[in-house]
Backbone as a ProteinNet text record, in pm:
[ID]
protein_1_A
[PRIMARY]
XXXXXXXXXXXXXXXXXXXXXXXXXXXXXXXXXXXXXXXXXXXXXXXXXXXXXXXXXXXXXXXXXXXXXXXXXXXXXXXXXXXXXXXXXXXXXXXXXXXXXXXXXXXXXXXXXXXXXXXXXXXXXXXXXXXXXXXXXXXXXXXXXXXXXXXXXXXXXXXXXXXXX
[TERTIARY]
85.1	0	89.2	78.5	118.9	72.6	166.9	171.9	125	-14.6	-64.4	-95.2	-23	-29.9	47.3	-36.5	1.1	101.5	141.5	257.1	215.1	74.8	26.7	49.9	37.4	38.3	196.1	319.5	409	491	575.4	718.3	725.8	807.5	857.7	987.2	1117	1240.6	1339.6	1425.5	1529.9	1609.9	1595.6	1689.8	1553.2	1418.2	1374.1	1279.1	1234.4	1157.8	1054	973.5	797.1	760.3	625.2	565.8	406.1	357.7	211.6	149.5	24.3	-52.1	-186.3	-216.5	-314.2	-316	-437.5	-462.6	-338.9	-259.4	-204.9	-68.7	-55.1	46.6	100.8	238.4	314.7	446.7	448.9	573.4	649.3	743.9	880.4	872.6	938.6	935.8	1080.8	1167.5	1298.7	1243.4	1119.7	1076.6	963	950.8	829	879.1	777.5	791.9	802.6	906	921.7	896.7	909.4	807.2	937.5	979.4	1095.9	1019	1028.4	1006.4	1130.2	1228.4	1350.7	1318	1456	1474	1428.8	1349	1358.1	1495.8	1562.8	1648	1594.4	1446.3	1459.2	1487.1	1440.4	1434.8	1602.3	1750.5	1834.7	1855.6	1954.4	2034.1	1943.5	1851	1807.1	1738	1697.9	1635.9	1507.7	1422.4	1294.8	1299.7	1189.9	1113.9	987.3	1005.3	923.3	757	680.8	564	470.9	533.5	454	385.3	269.7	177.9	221.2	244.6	305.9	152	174.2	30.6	33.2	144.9	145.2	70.7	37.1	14.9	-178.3	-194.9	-371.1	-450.6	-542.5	-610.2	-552.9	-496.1	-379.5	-431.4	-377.1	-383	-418.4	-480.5	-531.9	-477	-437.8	-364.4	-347.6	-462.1	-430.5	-362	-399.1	-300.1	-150.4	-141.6	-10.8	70.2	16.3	26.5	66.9	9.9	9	115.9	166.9	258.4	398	427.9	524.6	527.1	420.1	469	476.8	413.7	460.5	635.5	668.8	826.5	893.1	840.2	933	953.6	850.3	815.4	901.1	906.6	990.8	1151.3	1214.3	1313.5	1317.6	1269.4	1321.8	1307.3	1276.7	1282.9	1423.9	1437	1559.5	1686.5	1664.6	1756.9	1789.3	1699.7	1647.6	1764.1	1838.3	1910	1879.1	1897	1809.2	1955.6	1910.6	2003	2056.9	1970.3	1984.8	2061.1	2063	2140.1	2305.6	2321.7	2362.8	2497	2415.9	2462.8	2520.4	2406.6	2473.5	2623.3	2628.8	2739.5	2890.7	2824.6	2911.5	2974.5	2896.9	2958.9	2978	2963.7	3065	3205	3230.1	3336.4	3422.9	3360.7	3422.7	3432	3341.5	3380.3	3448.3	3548.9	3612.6	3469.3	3369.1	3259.9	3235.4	3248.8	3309.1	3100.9	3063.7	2908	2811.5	2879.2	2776.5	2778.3	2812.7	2851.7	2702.6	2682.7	2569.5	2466.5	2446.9	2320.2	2318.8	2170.6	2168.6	2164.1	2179.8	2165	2029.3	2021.6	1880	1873.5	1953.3	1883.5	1860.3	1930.5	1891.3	1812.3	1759.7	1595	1488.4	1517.1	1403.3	1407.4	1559.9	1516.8	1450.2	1472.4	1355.8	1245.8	1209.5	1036.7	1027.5	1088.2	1102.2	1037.5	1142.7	1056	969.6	979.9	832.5	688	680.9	625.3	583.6	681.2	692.5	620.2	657.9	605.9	487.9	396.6	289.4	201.2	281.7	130.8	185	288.9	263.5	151.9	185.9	68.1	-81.5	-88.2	-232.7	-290.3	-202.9	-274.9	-162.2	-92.4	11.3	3.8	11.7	33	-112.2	-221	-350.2	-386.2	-342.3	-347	-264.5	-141.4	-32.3	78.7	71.9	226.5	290.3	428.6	520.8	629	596.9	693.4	857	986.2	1125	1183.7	1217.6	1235.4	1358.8	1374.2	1446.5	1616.5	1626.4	1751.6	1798.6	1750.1	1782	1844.1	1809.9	1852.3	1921.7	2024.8	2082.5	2051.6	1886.2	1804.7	1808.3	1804.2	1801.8	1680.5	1615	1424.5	1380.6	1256.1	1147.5	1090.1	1120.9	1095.1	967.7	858.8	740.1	761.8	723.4	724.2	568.7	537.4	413	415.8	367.7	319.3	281.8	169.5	98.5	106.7	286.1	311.6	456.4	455.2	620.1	693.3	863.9	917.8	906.6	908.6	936.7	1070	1177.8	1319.6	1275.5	1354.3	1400.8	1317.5	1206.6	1072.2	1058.5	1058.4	1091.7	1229.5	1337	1465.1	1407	1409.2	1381.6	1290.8	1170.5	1049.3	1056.2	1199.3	1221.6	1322	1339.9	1363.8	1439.9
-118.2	0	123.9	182.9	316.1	459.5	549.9	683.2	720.4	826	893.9	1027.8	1063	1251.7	1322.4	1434.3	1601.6	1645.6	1772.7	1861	1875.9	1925.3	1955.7	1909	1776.2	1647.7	1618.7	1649.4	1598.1	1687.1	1642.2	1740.6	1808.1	1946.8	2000.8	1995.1	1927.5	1922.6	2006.7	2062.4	2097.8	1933.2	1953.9	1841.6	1754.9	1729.4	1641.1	1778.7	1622.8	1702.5	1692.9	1787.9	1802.5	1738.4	1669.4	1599.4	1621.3	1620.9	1646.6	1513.6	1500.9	1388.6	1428.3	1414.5	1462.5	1309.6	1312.1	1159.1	1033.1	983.2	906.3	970.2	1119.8	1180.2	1266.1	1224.5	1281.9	1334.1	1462.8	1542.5	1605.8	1583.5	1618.8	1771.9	1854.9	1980.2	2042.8	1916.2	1950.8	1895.8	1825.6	1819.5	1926.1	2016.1	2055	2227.5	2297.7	2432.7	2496.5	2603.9	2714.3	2836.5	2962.7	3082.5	3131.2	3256.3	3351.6	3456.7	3496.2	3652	3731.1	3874.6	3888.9	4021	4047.7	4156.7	4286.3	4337.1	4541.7	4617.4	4656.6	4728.5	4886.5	4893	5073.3	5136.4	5115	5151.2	5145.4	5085.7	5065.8	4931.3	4881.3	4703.2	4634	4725.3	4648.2	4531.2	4405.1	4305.8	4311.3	4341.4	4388.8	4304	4283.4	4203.4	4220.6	4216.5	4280.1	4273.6	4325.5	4274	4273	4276.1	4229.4	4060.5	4089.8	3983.2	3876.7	3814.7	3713	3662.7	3655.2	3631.2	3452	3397.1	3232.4	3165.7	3277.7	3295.9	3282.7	3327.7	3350.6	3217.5	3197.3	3099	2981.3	3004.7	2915.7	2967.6	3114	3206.8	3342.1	3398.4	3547.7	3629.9	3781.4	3853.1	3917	3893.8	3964.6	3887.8	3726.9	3677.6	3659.9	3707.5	3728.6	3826	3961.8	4060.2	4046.9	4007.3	4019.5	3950.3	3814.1	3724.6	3806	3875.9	3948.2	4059.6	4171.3	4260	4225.8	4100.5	4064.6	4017.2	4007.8	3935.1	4067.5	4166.3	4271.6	4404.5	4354.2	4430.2	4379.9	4228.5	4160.5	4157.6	4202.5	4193.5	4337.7	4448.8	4552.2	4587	4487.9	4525.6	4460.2	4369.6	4319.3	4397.3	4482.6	4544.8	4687.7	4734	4847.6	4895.6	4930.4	5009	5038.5	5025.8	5085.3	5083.2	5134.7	5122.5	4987	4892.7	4735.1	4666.2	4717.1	4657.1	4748.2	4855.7	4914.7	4872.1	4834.7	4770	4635.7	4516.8	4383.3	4437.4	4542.4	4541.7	4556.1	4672.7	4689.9	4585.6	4502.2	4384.5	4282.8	4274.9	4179.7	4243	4355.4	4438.1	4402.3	4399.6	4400	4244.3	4106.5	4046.4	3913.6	3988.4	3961.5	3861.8	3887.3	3833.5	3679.6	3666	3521.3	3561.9	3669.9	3649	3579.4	3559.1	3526.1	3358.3	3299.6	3180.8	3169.7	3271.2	3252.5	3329.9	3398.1	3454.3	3465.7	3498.9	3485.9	3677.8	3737.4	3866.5	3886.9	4008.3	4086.7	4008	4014.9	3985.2	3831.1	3711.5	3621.8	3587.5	3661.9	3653.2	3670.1	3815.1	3813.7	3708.3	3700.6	3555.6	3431.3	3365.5	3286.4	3323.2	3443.1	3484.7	3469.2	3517.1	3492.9	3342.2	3245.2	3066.2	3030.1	3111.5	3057.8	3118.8	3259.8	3268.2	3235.9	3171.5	3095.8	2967.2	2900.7	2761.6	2807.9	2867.2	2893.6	2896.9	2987	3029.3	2918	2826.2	2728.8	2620.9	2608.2	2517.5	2544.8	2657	2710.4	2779.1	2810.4	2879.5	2806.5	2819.6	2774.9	2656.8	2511.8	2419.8	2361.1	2406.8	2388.8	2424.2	2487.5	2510.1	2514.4	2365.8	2306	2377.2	2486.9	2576.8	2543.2	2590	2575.1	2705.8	2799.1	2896.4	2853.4	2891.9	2848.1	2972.2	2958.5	3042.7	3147.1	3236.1	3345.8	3326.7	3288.3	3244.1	3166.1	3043.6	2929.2	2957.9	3084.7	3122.9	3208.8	3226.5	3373.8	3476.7	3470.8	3619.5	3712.9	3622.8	3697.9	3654	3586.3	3565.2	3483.1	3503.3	3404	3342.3	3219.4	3063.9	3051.9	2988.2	2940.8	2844.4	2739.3	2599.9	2553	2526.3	2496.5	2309.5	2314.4	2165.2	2085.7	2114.9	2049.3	2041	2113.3	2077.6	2054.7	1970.7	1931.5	2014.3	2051	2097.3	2081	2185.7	2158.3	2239.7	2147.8	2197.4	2245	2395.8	2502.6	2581.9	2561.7	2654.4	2737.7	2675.4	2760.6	2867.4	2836.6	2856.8	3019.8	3029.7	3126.1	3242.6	3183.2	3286.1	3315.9	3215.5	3249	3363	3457.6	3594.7	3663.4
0	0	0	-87	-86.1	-29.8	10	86.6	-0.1	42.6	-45	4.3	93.9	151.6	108.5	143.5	0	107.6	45.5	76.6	165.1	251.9	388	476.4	418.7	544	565.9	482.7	534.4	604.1	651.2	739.7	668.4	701.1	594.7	668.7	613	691.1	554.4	578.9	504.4	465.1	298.7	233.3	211.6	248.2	199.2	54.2	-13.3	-147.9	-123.9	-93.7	-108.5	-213.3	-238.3	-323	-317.5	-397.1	-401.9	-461.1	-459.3	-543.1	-608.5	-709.4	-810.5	-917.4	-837	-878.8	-856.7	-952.4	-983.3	-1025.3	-1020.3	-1087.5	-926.3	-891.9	-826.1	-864	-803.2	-866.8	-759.2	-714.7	-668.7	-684.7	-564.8	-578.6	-670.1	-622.4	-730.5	-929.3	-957.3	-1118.4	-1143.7	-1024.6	-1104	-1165.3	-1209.6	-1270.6	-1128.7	-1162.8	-1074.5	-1106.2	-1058.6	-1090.7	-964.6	-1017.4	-937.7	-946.7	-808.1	-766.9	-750.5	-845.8	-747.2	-725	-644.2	-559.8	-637.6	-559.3	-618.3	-540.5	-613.8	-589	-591.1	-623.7	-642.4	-515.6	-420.4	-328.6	-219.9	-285.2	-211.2	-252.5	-188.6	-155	-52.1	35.9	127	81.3	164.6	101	81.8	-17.6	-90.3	-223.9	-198.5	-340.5	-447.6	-542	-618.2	-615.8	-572.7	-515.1	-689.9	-781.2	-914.2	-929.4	-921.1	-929.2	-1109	-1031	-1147.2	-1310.1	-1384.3	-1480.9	-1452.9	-1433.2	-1426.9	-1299.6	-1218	-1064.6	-1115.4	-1167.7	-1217.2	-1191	-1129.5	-1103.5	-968.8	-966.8	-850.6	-725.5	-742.4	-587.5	-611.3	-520.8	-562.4	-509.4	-580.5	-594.7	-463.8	-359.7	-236.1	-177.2	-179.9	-69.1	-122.2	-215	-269.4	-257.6	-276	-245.5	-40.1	3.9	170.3	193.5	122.7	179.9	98.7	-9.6	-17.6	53.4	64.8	170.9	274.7	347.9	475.3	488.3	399.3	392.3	374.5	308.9	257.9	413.4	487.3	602.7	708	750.3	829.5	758.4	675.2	603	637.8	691.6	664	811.7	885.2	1042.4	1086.9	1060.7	1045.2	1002.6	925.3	897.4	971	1023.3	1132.8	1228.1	1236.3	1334.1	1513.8	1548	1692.7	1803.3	1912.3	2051.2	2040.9	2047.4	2057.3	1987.6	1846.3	1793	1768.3	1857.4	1855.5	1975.4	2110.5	2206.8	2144.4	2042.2	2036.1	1973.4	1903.7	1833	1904.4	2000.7	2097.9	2155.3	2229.7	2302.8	2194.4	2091.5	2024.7	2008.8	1980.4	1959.2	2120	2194.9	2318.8	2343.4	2349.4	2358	2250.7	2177.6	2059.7	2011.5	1989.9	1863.8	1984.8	2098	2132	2188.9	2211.4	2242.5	2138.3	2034	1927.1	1963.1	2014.4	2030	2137.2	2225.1	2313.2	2305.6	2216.1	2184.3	2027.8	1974	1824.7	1796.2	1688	1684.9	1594.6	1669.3	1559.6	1443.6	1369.3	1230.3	1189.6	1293.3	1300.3	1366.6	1465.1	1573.9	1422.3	1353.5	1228.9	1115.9	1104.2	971.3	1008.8	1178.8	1211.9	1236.8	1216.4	1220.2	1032.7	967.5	817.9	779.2	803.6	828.9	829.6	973.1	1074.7	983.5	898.8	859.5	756	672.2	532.6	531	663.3	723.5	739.3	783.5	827.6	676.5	617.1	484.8	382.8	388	316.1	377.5	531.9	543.2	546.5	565.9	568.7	453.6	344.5	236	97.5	85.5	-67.5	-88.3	-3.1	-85.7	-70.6	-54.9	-21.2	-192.1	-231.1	-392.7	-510.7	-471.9	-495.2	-523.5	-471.6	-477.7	-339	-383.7	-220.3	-217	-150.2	-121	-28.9	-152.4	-49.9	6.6	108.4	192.2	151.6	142.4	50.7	85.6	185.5	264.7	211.2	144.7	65.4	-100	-135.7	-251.1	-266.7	-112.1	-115.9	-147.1	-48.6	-88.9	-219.7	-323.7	-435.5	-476.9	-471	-505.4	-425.8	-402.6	-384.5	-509.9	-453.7	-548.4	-550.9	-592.4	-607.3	-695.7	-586	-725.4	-735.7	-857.5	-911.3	-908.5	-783.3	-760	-833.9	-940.6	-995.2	-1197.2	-1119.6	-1306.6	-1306.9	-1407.5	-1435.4	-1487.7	-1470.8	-1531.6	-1681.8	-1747.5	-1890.9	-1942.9	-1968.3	-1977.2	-2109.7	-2120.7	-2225.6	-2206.8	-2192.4	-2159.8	-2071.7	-1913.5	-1836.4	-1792.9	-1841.2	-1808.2	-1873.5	-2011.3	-2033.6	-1978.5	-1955.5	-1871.4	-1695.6	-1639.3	-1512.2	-1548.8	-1405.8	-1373.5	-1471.2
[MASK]
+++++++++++++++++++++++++++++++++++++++++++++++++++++++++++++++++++++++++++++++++++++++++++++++++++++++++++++++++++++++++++++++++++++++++++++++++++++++++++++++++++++

């Protein structure tokens, strides 16, 4: 007897491949079509992403919850980057304790990239792969896009290479 649960139902662990099922046809998140969101630079280097509603995106998912899950990333990416006393102090005491504090505490911007995850994890399980997409976490691509892989279709080599970013 064979496993027959969707992307919802399984772990999501780093290194394993998401898989979906549609009918009799299962597809690997490393065979299927991908869809790149990249960086807006208008605004600076900071990490920002282009909140342009994709046309391949049409019927899948609607433009608000799309719209919400990039400005929600582009909002937590720019708190992260935020300046304040605090991070002003962590800096300090790394400076002072030759960097040897990082060993026991995590800094600002790695407290926000696990809210980054955590929130990625969340609207994949509750809204993206519920309508066979899977959002990868921007960190994974050396923050140069957000990935969207299209669950419910196979790669088609030459085709896509071209129409990604």
């Amino acid at each position: 007897m064979t496993n027959s649960r969707t992307v919802a139902e399984q772990p999501q662990k780093p290194g394993l491949a998401a898989t979906i099922s549609q009918g009799n046809i299962r597809i690997s998140q490393a065979n299927c079509r991908k869809l790149f969101i990249p960086r807006d630079y208008s605004e600076g280097s900071g990490v920002r992403f282009q909140p342009r509603y994709l046309a391949e995106l049409e019927g899948k998912i609607d433009r608000q919850m799309f719209d919400y899950t990039v400005k929600t990333l582009n909002s937590l990416y720019a708190e992260a980057e935020t300046a304040n006393c605090s991070t002003y102090c962590e800096g300090c005491m790394a400076c002072l304790t030759a960097y040897v504090i990082y060993f026991c505490t995590e800094t600002h911007y790695e407290k926000c990239l696990k809210k980054v995850s955590r929130f990625i994890h969340e609207q994949n399980e509750q809204v993206w792969t519920k309508r066979g997409l899977l959002l990868t976490d921007p960190v994974e691509r050396g923050l140069r896009v957000i990935e969207i892989s299209i669950l419910t279709e196979p790669l088609q080599v030459g085709s896509d290479l071209q129409k990604s970013v």
